[in-house]
């Protein structure tokens, strides 16, 4: 009887997935939105049933996506399927929201890296490289126009600046992948969780933003990375340079996140309105130099455990 119920519910969720999948594949603008809901059937199924049944469900959805679409549509089903399945499994295990977010982001990151690698190896198509080359061509056209207007020096400086920026983008591809996985996972959760809750699945609430805190070990990773960068001083363009640069950017991003959470904690502890913290957060994005201040605040918070000191004072 239980197996019949699983099969029935699985078939219904597969049907829902197929509809969403077809919309995502063949309706360009609507599909961008509907693709965020692709994880919902997987979350629902994985949150209710055992892991082995979830694997069967994911495999069935992948086969179905190949039938109704093509092999080129496989990455879409695989990435959202595995990410949704991990979310559902961890929800079933009553894990914290942060744990679910990090784990599902990691799974999505693996999918993104896998898709990128497959596109290069099997299809000889580097999307990011092609975008960079296209931008270089447009820059070249713009500089030619400037040269024709007699502004050769300005044209040369413009080319150097933009070329260096584009090469930096190429180097920071891993960081872009990490940030993309975080943002996309957050968007999936924002649209999926309200639907999942309506079907009776209990999901733990987020801790208040002010109470979120990253592991202190991240601070050591940042210090080690910065120290290695200073001592080794890798040459630009080398593999070591790319690794250290990406690690630095990712860890700095996490320190900024820590800084924001501490800012909200401090304002709450002092009885200051949240709206002030929100305004300051928005303001920091407008004027980038304030991001460095927020990042330093995050480093100090992790290093000296400022929150514990505020608790003692209060």
C-alpha positions as semicolon CSV with decimal commas, in nm:
position;residue;x (nm);y (nm);z (nm)
1;X;0,000;0,000;0,000
2;X;0,282;0,236;0,090
3;X;0,462;0,158;-0,235
4;X;0,146;0,229;-0,432
5;X;0,120;0,566;-0,261
6;X;0,483;0,643;-0,338
7;X;0,438;0,549;-0,702
8;X;0,118;0,751;-0,733
9;X;0,264;1,060;-0,570
10;X;0,587;1,015;-0,764
11;X;0,395;0,997;-1,092
12;X;0,202;1,314;-1,008
13;X;0,518;1,501;-0,917
14;X;0,690;1,377;-1,233
15;X;0,396;1,509;-1,434
16;X;0,429;1,847;-1,261
17;X;0,803;1,844;-1,328
18;X;0,744;1,764;-1,697
19;X;0,507;2,059;-1,738
20;X;0,749;2,297;-1,567
21;X;1,036;2,152;-1,768
22;X;0,860;2,203;-2,101
23;X;0,771;2,561;-2,008
24;X;1,131;2,626;-1,905
25;X;1,264;2,481;-2,229
26;X;1,030;2,627;-2,488
27;X;0,899;2,956;-2,345
28;X;1,203;3,187;-2,324
29;X;1,092;3,460;-2,085
30;X;0,837;3,265;-1,882
31;X;1,081;2,974;-1,874
32;X;1,339;3,176;-1,684
33;X;1,092;3,213;-1,399
34;X;0,941;2,864;-1,419
35;X;1,286;2,703;-1,406
36;X;1,320;2,822;-1,046
37;X;1,020;2,603;-0,959
38;X;1,173;2,289;-1,112
39;X;1,318;2,188;-0,776
40;X;0,976;2,183;-0,605
41;X;0,875;1,825;-0,707
42;X;1,212;1,694;-0,591
43;X;1,196;1,876;-0,259
44;X;0,845;1,742;-0,195
45;X;0,936;1,385;-0,281
46;X;1,271;1,377;-0,100
47;X;1,122;1,538;0,211
48;X;0,871;1,253;0,247
49;X;1,043;0,937;0,129
50;X;1,369;0,747;0,176
51;X;1,686;0,828;-0,009
52;X;1,674;0,526;-0,241
53;X;1,329;0,625;-0,364
54;X;1,451;0,980;-0,417
55;X;1,736;0,851;-0,634
56;X;1,484;0,657;-0,843
57;X;1,272;0,970;-0,874
58;X;1,570;1,180;-0,988
59;X;1,677;0,918;-1,243
60;X;1,320;0,894;-1,375
61;X;1,299;1,271;-1,414
62;X;1,630;1,280;-1,602
63;X;1,513;1,008;-1,842
64;X;1,185;1,190;-1,886
65;X;1,364;1,516;-1,963
66;X;1,564;1,341;-2,236
67;X;1,245;1,195;-2,385
68;X;1,045;1,519;-2,393
69;X;1,349;1,732;-2,467
70;X;1,692;1,616;-2,575
71;X;2,034;1,536;-2,436
72;X;2,105;1,909;-2,435
73;X;1,824;1,954;-2,181
74;X;1,984;1,703;-1,945
75;X;2,185;1,961;-1,744
76;X;1,870;2,153;-1,652
77;X;1,698;1,846;-1,510
78;X;2,013;1,716;-1,343
79;X;2,108;2,042;-1,172
80;X;1,764;2,129;-1,037
81;X;1,683;1,766;-0,966
82;X;1,989;1,693;-0,755
83;X;1,972;2,030;-0,581
84;X;1,605;1,986;-0,496
85;X;1,662;1,628;-0,383
86;X;1,937;1,737;-0,143
87;X;1,715;2,013;-0,006
88;X;1,429;1,770;0,050
89;X;1,651;1,506;0,209
90;X;1,799;1,754;0,456
91;X;1,453;1,892;0,533
92;X;1,344;1,538;0,616
93;X;1,644;1,508;0,850
94;X;1,537;1,831;1,027
95;X;1,860;2,010;0,944
96;X;1,909;2,382;1,000
97;X;1,826;2,618;0,717
98;X;2,187;2,732;0,688
99;X;2,305;2,371;0,655
100;X;2,048;2,308;0,382
101;X;2,150;2,625;0,202
102;X;2,522;2,548;0,207
103;X;2,478;2,182;0,107
104;X;2,239;2,257;-0,180
105;X;2,461;2,545;-0,298
106;X;2,754;2,304;-0,307
107;X;2,554;2,052;-0,512
108;X;2,445;2,323;-0,754
109;X;2,804;2,444;-0,779
110;X;2,918;2,095;-0,877
111;X;2,649;2,091;-1,146
112;X;2,756;2,431;-1,281
113;X;3,121;2,327;-1,295
114;X;3,023;1,997;-1,456
115;X;2,813;2,168;-1,723
116;X;3,092;2,414;-1,797
117;X;3,349;2,134;-1,825
118;X;3,124;1,923;-2,049
119;X;3,055;2,217;-2,281
120;X;3,430;2,267;-2,327
121;X;3,539;1,902;-2,353
122;X;3,256;1,754;-2,559
123;X;3,115;2,052;-2,748
124;X;3,433;2,262;-2,773
125;X;3,231;2,561;-2,658
126;X;3,356;2,793;-2,386
127;X;3,064;3,029;-2,326
128;X;3,254;3,262;-2,095
129;X;3,551;3,281;-2,329
130;X;3,321;3,360;-2,621
131;X;3,153;3,638;-2,422
132;X;3,492;3,786;-2,333
133;X;3,606;3,772;-2,696
134;X;3,283;3,939;-2,807
135;X;3,339;4,218;-2,557
136;X;3,697;4,255;-2,675
137;X;3,575;4,293;-3,033
138;X;3,329;4,563;-2,929
139;X;3,606;4,742;-2,736
140;X;3,827;4,727;-3,042
141;X;3,554;4,884;-3,254
142;X;3,509;5,161;-2,999
143;X;3,882;5,232;-2,983
144;X;3,903;5,245;-3,362
145;X;3,634;5,512;-3,355
146;X;3,830;5,708;-3,094
147;X;4,147;5,682;-3,304
148;X;3,961;5,815;-3,606
149;X;3,859;6,111;-3,394
150;X;4,224;6,175;-3,310
151;X;4,216;6,048;-2,951
152;X;4,478;5,774;-2,978
153;X;4,614;5,803;-2,622
154;X;4,269;5,782;-2,471
155;X;4,193;5,484;-2,695
156;X;4,507;5,299;-2,581
157;X;4,433;5,362;-2,214
158;X;4,075;5,246;-2,260
159;X;4,189;4,925;-2,429
160;X;4,438;4,849;-2,152
161;X;4,183;4,906;-1,875
162;X;3,908;4,700;-2,035
163;X;4,141;4,420;-2,142
164;X;4,280;4,393;-1,792
165;X;3,928;4,388;-1,651
166;X;3,820;4,114;-1,890
167;X;4,124;3,904;-1,807
168;X;4,038;3,946;-1,440
169;X;3,689;3,815;-1,513
170;X;3,844;3,513;-1,681
171;X;4,061;3,451;-1,375
172;X;3,767;3,491;-1,138
173;X;3,544;3,236;-1,311
174;X;3,551;3,003;-1,005
175;X;3,441;3,289;-0,780
176;X;3,162;3,375;-1,022
177;X;3,049;3,013;-1,016
178;X;3,041;3,011;-0,635
179;X;2,844;3,335;-0,614
180;X;2,606;3,214;-0,887
181;X;2,537;2,893;-0,698
182;X;2,469;3,085;-0,375
183;X;2,235;3,334;-0,541
184;X;2,052;3,074;-0,748
185;X;2,006;2,845;-0,448
186;X;1,866;3,133;-0,246
187;X;1,622;3,215;-0,527
188;X;1,514;2,850;-0,553
189;X;1,449;2,836;-0,181
190;X;1,257;3,163;-0,180
191;X;1,011;3,042;-0,445
192;X;1,000;2,674;-0,346
193;X;0,965;2,673;0,031
194;X;0,628;2,853;0,049
195;X;0,484;2,595;-0,193
196;X;0,641;2,302;-0,010
197;X;0,501;2,424;0,323
198;X;0,151;2,426;0,177
199;X;0,184;2,051;0,123
200;X;0,248;1,994;0,492
201;X;0,628;1,973;0,484
202;X;0,780;2,131;0,793
203;X;1,088;2,343;0,732
204;X;1,288;2,498;1,010
205;X;1,286;2,875;1,014
206;X;1,593;3,081;0,942
207;X;1,769;3,217;1,241
208;X;1,733;3,596;1,259
209;X;1,985;3,756;1,025
210;X;2,155;3,926;1,318
211;X;2,222;3,588;1,482
212;X;2,388;3,431;1,179
213;X;2,761;3,383;1,219
214;X;3,022;3,206;1,011
215;X;3,279;2,960;1,150
216;X;3,587;3,128;1,295
217;X;3,806;2,893;1,090
218;X;3,722;3,103;0,782
219;X;3,924;3,386;0,932
220;X;4,227;3,159;0,950
221;X;4,175;3,055;0,589
222;X;4,172;3,421;0,490
223;X;4,489;3,496;0,686
224;X;4,667;3,193;0,538
225;X;4,559;3,294;0,188
226;X;4,678;3,652;0,232
227;X;5,006;3,533;0,385
228;X;5,063;3,289;0,098
229;X;4,993;3,567;-0,149
230;X;5,249;3,793;0,017
231;X;5,521;3,529;0,055
232;X;5,481;3,343;-0,274
233;X;5,382;3,651;-0,477
234;X;5,265;3,438;-0,773
235;X;5,298;3,578;-1,121
236;X;4,980;3,694;-1,286
237;X;4,840;3,434;-1,522
238;X;4,973;3,134;-1,331
239;X;4,754;2,866;-1,175
240;X;4,865;2,959;-0,821
241;X;4,776;3,323;-0,885
242;X;4,425;3,224;-0,995
243;X;4,374;2,995;-0,694
244;X;4,486;3,252;-0,437
245;X;4,294;3,533;-0,604
246;X;3,970;3,335;-0,611
247;X;4,014;3,221;-0,251
248;X;4,076;3,580;-0,146
249;X;3,763;3,710;-0,319
250;X;3,537;3,434;-0,185
251;X;3,666;3,471;0,170
252;X;3,639;3,850;0,154
253;X;3,280;3,812;0,038
254;X;3,212;3,592;0,341
255;X;3,374;3,849;0,571
256;X;3,144;4,115;0,427
257;X;2,848;3,889;0,500
258;X;2,973;3,846;0,858
259;X;3,010;4,222;0,885
260;X;2,651;4,279;0,781
261;X;2,518;4,028;1,032
262;X;2,721;4,193;1,309
263;X;2,595;4,537;1,209
264;X;2,236;4,418;1,242
265;X;2,322;4,249;1,574
266;X;2,482;4,565;1,710
267;X;2,191;4,786;1,612
268;X;1,945;4,542;1,767
269;X;2,150;4,524;2,088
270;X;2,154;4,904;2,110
271;X;1,784;4,931;2,035
272;X;1,838;5,109;1,703
273;X;1,575;5,058;1,434
274;X;1,642;4,789;1,173
275;X;1,561;5,039;0,900
276;X;1,883;5,226;0,983
277;X;2,085;4,907;0,931
278;X;1,903;4,838;0,604
279;X;1,974;5,191;0,478
280;X;2,341;5,158;0,570
281;X;2,359;4,819;0,396
282;X;2,210;4,963;0,077
283;X;2,437;5,267;0,107
284;X;2,742;5,041;0,130
285;X;2,656;4,887;-0,206
286;X;2,628;5,229;-0,367
287;X;2,966;5,342;-0,231
288;X;3,198;5,039;-0,256
289;X;3,455;5,172;-0,009
290;X;3,206;5,104;0,269
291;X;3,210;4,736;0,172
292;X;3,571;4,723;0,287
293;X;3,469;4,874;0,620
294;X;3,192;4,615;0,654
295;X;3,443;4,342;0,567
296;X;3,687;4,465;0,831
297;X;3,401;4,470;1,080
298;X;3,329;4,107;0,995
299;X;3,694;4,012;1,044
300;X;3,703;4,186;1,384
301;X;3,378;4,017;1,486
302;X;3,512;3,671;1,402
303;X;3,854;3,737;1,548
304;X;3,752;3,894;1,878
305;X;3,399;3,755;1,919
306;X;3,246;4,098;1,966
307;X;2,897;3,958;2,012
308;X;2,997;3,774;2,328
309;X;3,139;4,096;2,469
310;X;2,816;4,281;2,395
311;X;2,619;4,005;2,566
312;X;2,834;4,038;2,878
313;X;2,786;4,416;2,880
314;X;2,411;4,379;2,850
